[in-house]
Short mmCIF file of C-alpha atoms in Angstrom, two decimals:
data_model
loop_
_atom_site.label_atom_id
_atom_site.label_comp_id
_atom_site.label_asym_id
_atom_site.label_seq_id
_atom_site.Cartn_x
_atom_site.Cartn_y
_atom_site.Cartn_z
CA MET A 232 159.52 217.31 247.21
CA LYS A 233 161.93 214.53 247.46
CA ASN A 234 160.40 213.49 250.69
CA PHE A 235 156.97 213.37 248.99
CA ILE A 236 158.32 211.35 246.19
CA ARG A 237 159.82 208.86 248.71
CA VAL A 238 156.55 208.67 250.50
CA LEU A 239 154.75 207.86 247.34
CA ILE A 240 157.24 205.13 246.32
CA MET A 241 156.91 203.62 249.77
CA MET A 242 153.14 203.65 249.67
CA PHE A 243 153.33 202.04 246.20
CA LEU A 244 155.74 199.33 247.29
CA SER A 245 153.77 198.48 250.43
CA THR A 246 150.53 198.10 248.48
CA ALA A 247 152.34 196.17 245.82
CA CYS A 248 153.60 193.73 248.56
CA THR A 249 150.16 193.16 250.13
CA GLY A 250 148.69 192.52 246.75
CA ILE A 251 150.78 189.53 245.94
CA GLN A 252 148.58 186.41 246.32
CA THR A 253 150.14 183.15 247.63
CA LEU A 254 149.00 179.96 246.03
CA PRO A 255 147.01 177.61 248.41
CA GLU A 256 148.52 174.22 249.09
CA ALA A 257 147.32 171.53 246.75
CA PRO A 258 144.83 169.18 248.53
CA LYS A 259 146.06 165.94 249.80
CA ALA A 260 145.17 162.61 248.43
CA LEU A 261 143.23 160.34 250.70
CA VAL A 262 146.22 158.07 251.05
CA ALA A 263 148.19 160.93 252.42
CA TYR A 264 146.07 160.79 255.46
CA GLU A 265 147.06 157.37 256.33
CA ALA A 266 143.54 156.25 255.84
CA PRO A 267 142.36 152.63 256.14
CA ASP A 268 142.16 150.58 253.04
CA TRP A 269 138.42 150.78 252.75
CA VAL A 270 138.77 154.61 252.37
CA VAL A 271 140.85 154.18 249.23
CA LYS A 272 139.00 151.18 247.86
CA GLY A 273 135.67 152.79 247.96
CA SER A 274 132.33 151.10 247.66
CA GLY A 275 131.82 147.79 245.91
CA ALA A 276 131.90 144.01 246.50
CA TYR A 277 134.98 142.60 248.17
CA SER A 278 136.13 140.58 251.16
CA ASP A 279 137.29 141.49 254.68
CA ASP A 280 138.08 139.65 257.83
CA GLY A 281 134.29 138.65 258.11
CA GLY A 282 134.37 137.18 254.62
CA LYS A 283 132.56 138.29 251.40
CA ALA A 284 130.45 141.41 251.67
CA PHE A 285 129.13 144.52 249.85
CA PHE A 286 130.30 147.99 251.06
CA GLY A 287 129.14 151.51 250.78
CA ILE A 288 130.80 154.72 251.84
CA GLY A 289 129.27 157.96 252.92
CA SER A 290 130.81 161.24 253.63
CA ALA A 291 129.73 164.41 255.46
CA THR A 292 131.78 167.54 255.55
CA GLY A 293 131.75 170.93 257.39
CA ILE A 294 128.98 170.01 259.88
CA LYS A 295 129.77 171.40 263.34
CA ASN A 296 127.44 169.06 265.17
CA TYR A 297 129.42 165.77 265.48
CA SER A 298 126.21 163.65 266.04
CA LEU A 299 124.51 165.09 263.11
CA GLN A 300 127.60 164.75 260.92
CA ARG A 301 127.90 161.03 262.01
CA THR A 302 124.18 160.34 261.29
CA ILE A 303 124.42 162.02 257.74
CA ALA A 304 127.61 160.12 256.89
CA ASP A 305 126.00 156.83 258.01
CA ASP A 306 122.83 157.40 256.01
CA ARG A 307 124.86 158.26 252.87
CA ALA A 308 126.88 155.04 253.46
CA ARG A 309 123.70 153.04 253.59
CA GLY A 310 122.40 154.71 250.51
CA ASP A 311 125.65 154.10 248.71
CA LEU A 312 125.63 150.38 249.59
CA ALA A 313 121.99 150.05 248.48
CA LYS A 314 123.13 151.28 244.99
CA VAL A 315 126.01 148.85 244.90
CA PHE A 316 123.68 146.01 245.86
CA GLU A 317 120.93 146.89 243.50
CA PHE A 318 123.68 147.10 240.77
CA TYR A 319 124.74 143.63 241.62
CA VAL A 320 121.21 142.19 241.69
CA ALA A 321 120.39 143.92 238.29
CA SER A 322 123.54 142.43 236.79
CA LEU A 323 122.73 138.94 238.17
CA THR A 324 119.27 139.22 236.63
CA LYS A 325 120.59 140.25 233.23
CA GLU A 326 123.16 137.51 233.28
CA TYR A 327 120.28 135.01 233.99
CA GLN A 328 118.17 136.56 231.33
CA ALA A 329 121.02 136.30 228.77
CA SER A 330 121.45 132.63 229.58
CA THR A 331 117.92 131.74 228.92
CA THR A 332 116.60 130.85 225.41
CA ALA A 333 115.29 134.00 223.54
CA GLY A 334 111.66 133.98 222.38
CA ASP A 335 110.62 130.93 224.54
CA PHE A 336 107.31 131.96 226.45
CA LYS A 337 108.15 129.58 229.35
CA ASN A 338 111.55 131.28 229.85
CA SER A 339 110.11 134.58 229.74
CA ASN A 340 107.81 133.66 232.57
CA ASP A 341 110.70 132.15 234.51
CA GLU A 342 112.62 135.42 234.00
CA GLN A 343 109.79 137.40 235.48
CA GLU A 344 109.56 135.03 238.43
CA VAL A 345 113.25 135.28 239.05
CA GLU A 346 113.08 139.07 238.89
CA VAL A 347 110.21 139.27 241.36
CA ALA A 348 112.00 136.78 243.73
CA LEU A 349 115.17 138.72 243.68
CA LYS A 350 113.43 141.91 244.38
CA VAL A 351 111.86 140.37 247.55
CA VAL A 352 115.31 139.21 248.59
CA VAL A 353 116.88 142.57 248.06
CA HIS A 354 114.30 144.30 250.17
CA SER A 355 114.67 141.89 253.05
CA THR A 356 118.54 141.74 252.66
CA LEU A 357 119.09 145.46 252.83
CA HIS A 358 117.67 145.46 256.44
CA GLY A 359 120.99 143.63 257.47
CA VAL A 360 123.31 146.68 256.61
CA THR A 361 125.51 147.68 259.42
CA ILE A 362 127.90 150.62 259.91
CA ILE A 363 131.21 149.02 260.93
CA ASP A 364 133.78 151.86 260.72
CA HIS A 365 134.43 155.58 260.57
CA PHE A 366 137.34 157.78 259.56
CA GLU A 367 137.68 161.47 260.29
CA ILE A 368 139.80 163.87 258.46
CA PRO A 369 139.88 166.92 260.80
CA GLU A 370 141.95 169.08 258.17
CA ARG A 371 139.02 168.75 255.75
CA ARG A 372 136.28 168.67 258.60
CA GLU A 373 135.08 165.36 256.89
CA LEU A 374 133.72 162.24 258.31
CA LEU A 375 133.61 158.96 256.36
CA SER A 376 131.35 156.01 257.24
CA LEU A 377 131.55 152.42 256.09
CA ALA A 378 128.43 150.38 255.76
CA ARG A 379 128.59 146.59 255.27
CA LEU A 380 126.22 143.93 253.97
CA ASP A 381 127.24 140.39 254.55
CA TYR A 382 127.26 138.33 251.40
CA ASP A 383 126.29 135.19 253.36
CA ALA A 384 123.05 137.05 254.59
CA PHE A 385 122.13 137.48 251.08
CA LYS A 386 122.67 133.86 250.16
CA ARG A 387 120.60 132.82 253.32
CA ASN A 388 117.88 135.10 252.25
CA VAL A 389 117.91 133.58 248.78
CA ASP A 390 117.59 130.00 250.36
CA THR A 391 114.81 130.94 252.76
CA ASN A 392 112.74 133.33 250.56
CA GLU A 393 109.26 131.82 249.80
CA SER A 394 109.24 133.33 246.20
CA PHE A 395 112.58 131.99 245.55
CA LYS A 396 111.68 128.57 246.89
CA GLN A 397 108.91 128.31 244.30
CA LEU A 398 111.28 128.55 241.43
CA PRO A 399 112.57 125.13 240.15
CA GLU A 400 115.63 123.83 241.84
CA GLU A 401 117.88 123.91 238.75
CA MET A 402 117.10 127.52 238.24
CA ARG A 403 117.95 128.37 241.98
CA GLU A 404 121.33 126.66 241.67
CA VAL A 405 122.11 128.40 238.51
CA ILE A 406 121.39 131.85 240.16
CA LYS A 407 123.32 130.97 243.19
CA GLU A 408 126.42 129.94 241.23
CA ARG A 409 126.16 133.07 239.13
CA ALA A 410 125.93 135.11 242.31
CA ASP A 411 129.13 133.74 243.58
CA LYS A 412 130.85 134.38 240.19
CA LEU A 413 129.56 137.88 239.93
CA HIS A 414 130.75 138.81 243.37
CA GLU A 415 134.26 137.44 242.52
CA GLU A 416 134.34 139.47 239.34
CA MET A 417 133.25 142.70 241.25
CA GLU A 418 135.80 141.97 243.94
CA GLN A 419 138.64 141.60 241.35
CA GLU A 420 137.69 144.90 239.72
CA VAL A 421 137.78 146.66 243.16
CA GLU A 422 141.28 145.03 243.85
CA ASP A 423 142.62 146.12 240.46
CA LEU A 424 141.59 149.66 241.05
CA PHE A 425 143.10 149.58 244.55
CA ILE A 426 146.30 148.39 243.22
CA GLU A 427 146.44 151.11 240.57
CA ASP A 428 145.52 153.89 243.06
CA LYS A 429 148.43 152.61 245.46
CA LYS A 430 150.88 152.84 242.52
CA LEU A 431 149.99 156.54 241.91
CA PHE A 432 151.09 157.51 245.35
#
C-alpha cells in the first residue's frame, strides 16, 4: 500500500512539473538587432548621403522562398513610399490653397490647375523609386527593404512638366518654395522621433 501511495505521489509530481509553463522571452526592439538608422527612423522625408529624399519601408516575414520574400518586401517599400509622397503632395496642395484668397473665382481656377499639375508630377516622379538597401532579421524570419525617391528628381519634374509650365511663374516659385519648407518640416519630425526612440533604448 505504501508503495502504491509513493507511486501515485511520484506520478502527481512528474505531471505537475511538466505542466509548468515557462514564459517566452520578450521580443527584442529593432535597435537591439544593431539595425541601420533607416530601420529605426522608418518611412518619411529626410536626408541621406545622396541629399534630400523620400523613403518607404517594406517588410516580409516568414516566407521560405528568399526571392519571393525580397520581391514582396520591395513592393511593400514602394507602396509605403508612394503613401509618404502622396501625403507630401496633398499637404503641399493644401498649403497652397490656404495661402490663396478665399472666394476668388480666379484663385479657385488656379488651385485646380495646380492640383492637376501636381498629380501629373506625382505620376511621373514615382517611376524614379529605387530600392537601395535591405536588412534581414533571421531570428524573426523578417526582411526589410528601403525604397528611396530623390527629392531633386521631384523638383526636376516640377520644372519640366508641361502642365506646371503653364502656371504663372510667380505661382510656380511659391509652390517650389513651399515644397522645400515642407520637406524640411517633415525631416525635422522624423529626426525628433528618431532621437526619442534612441533615448528609450
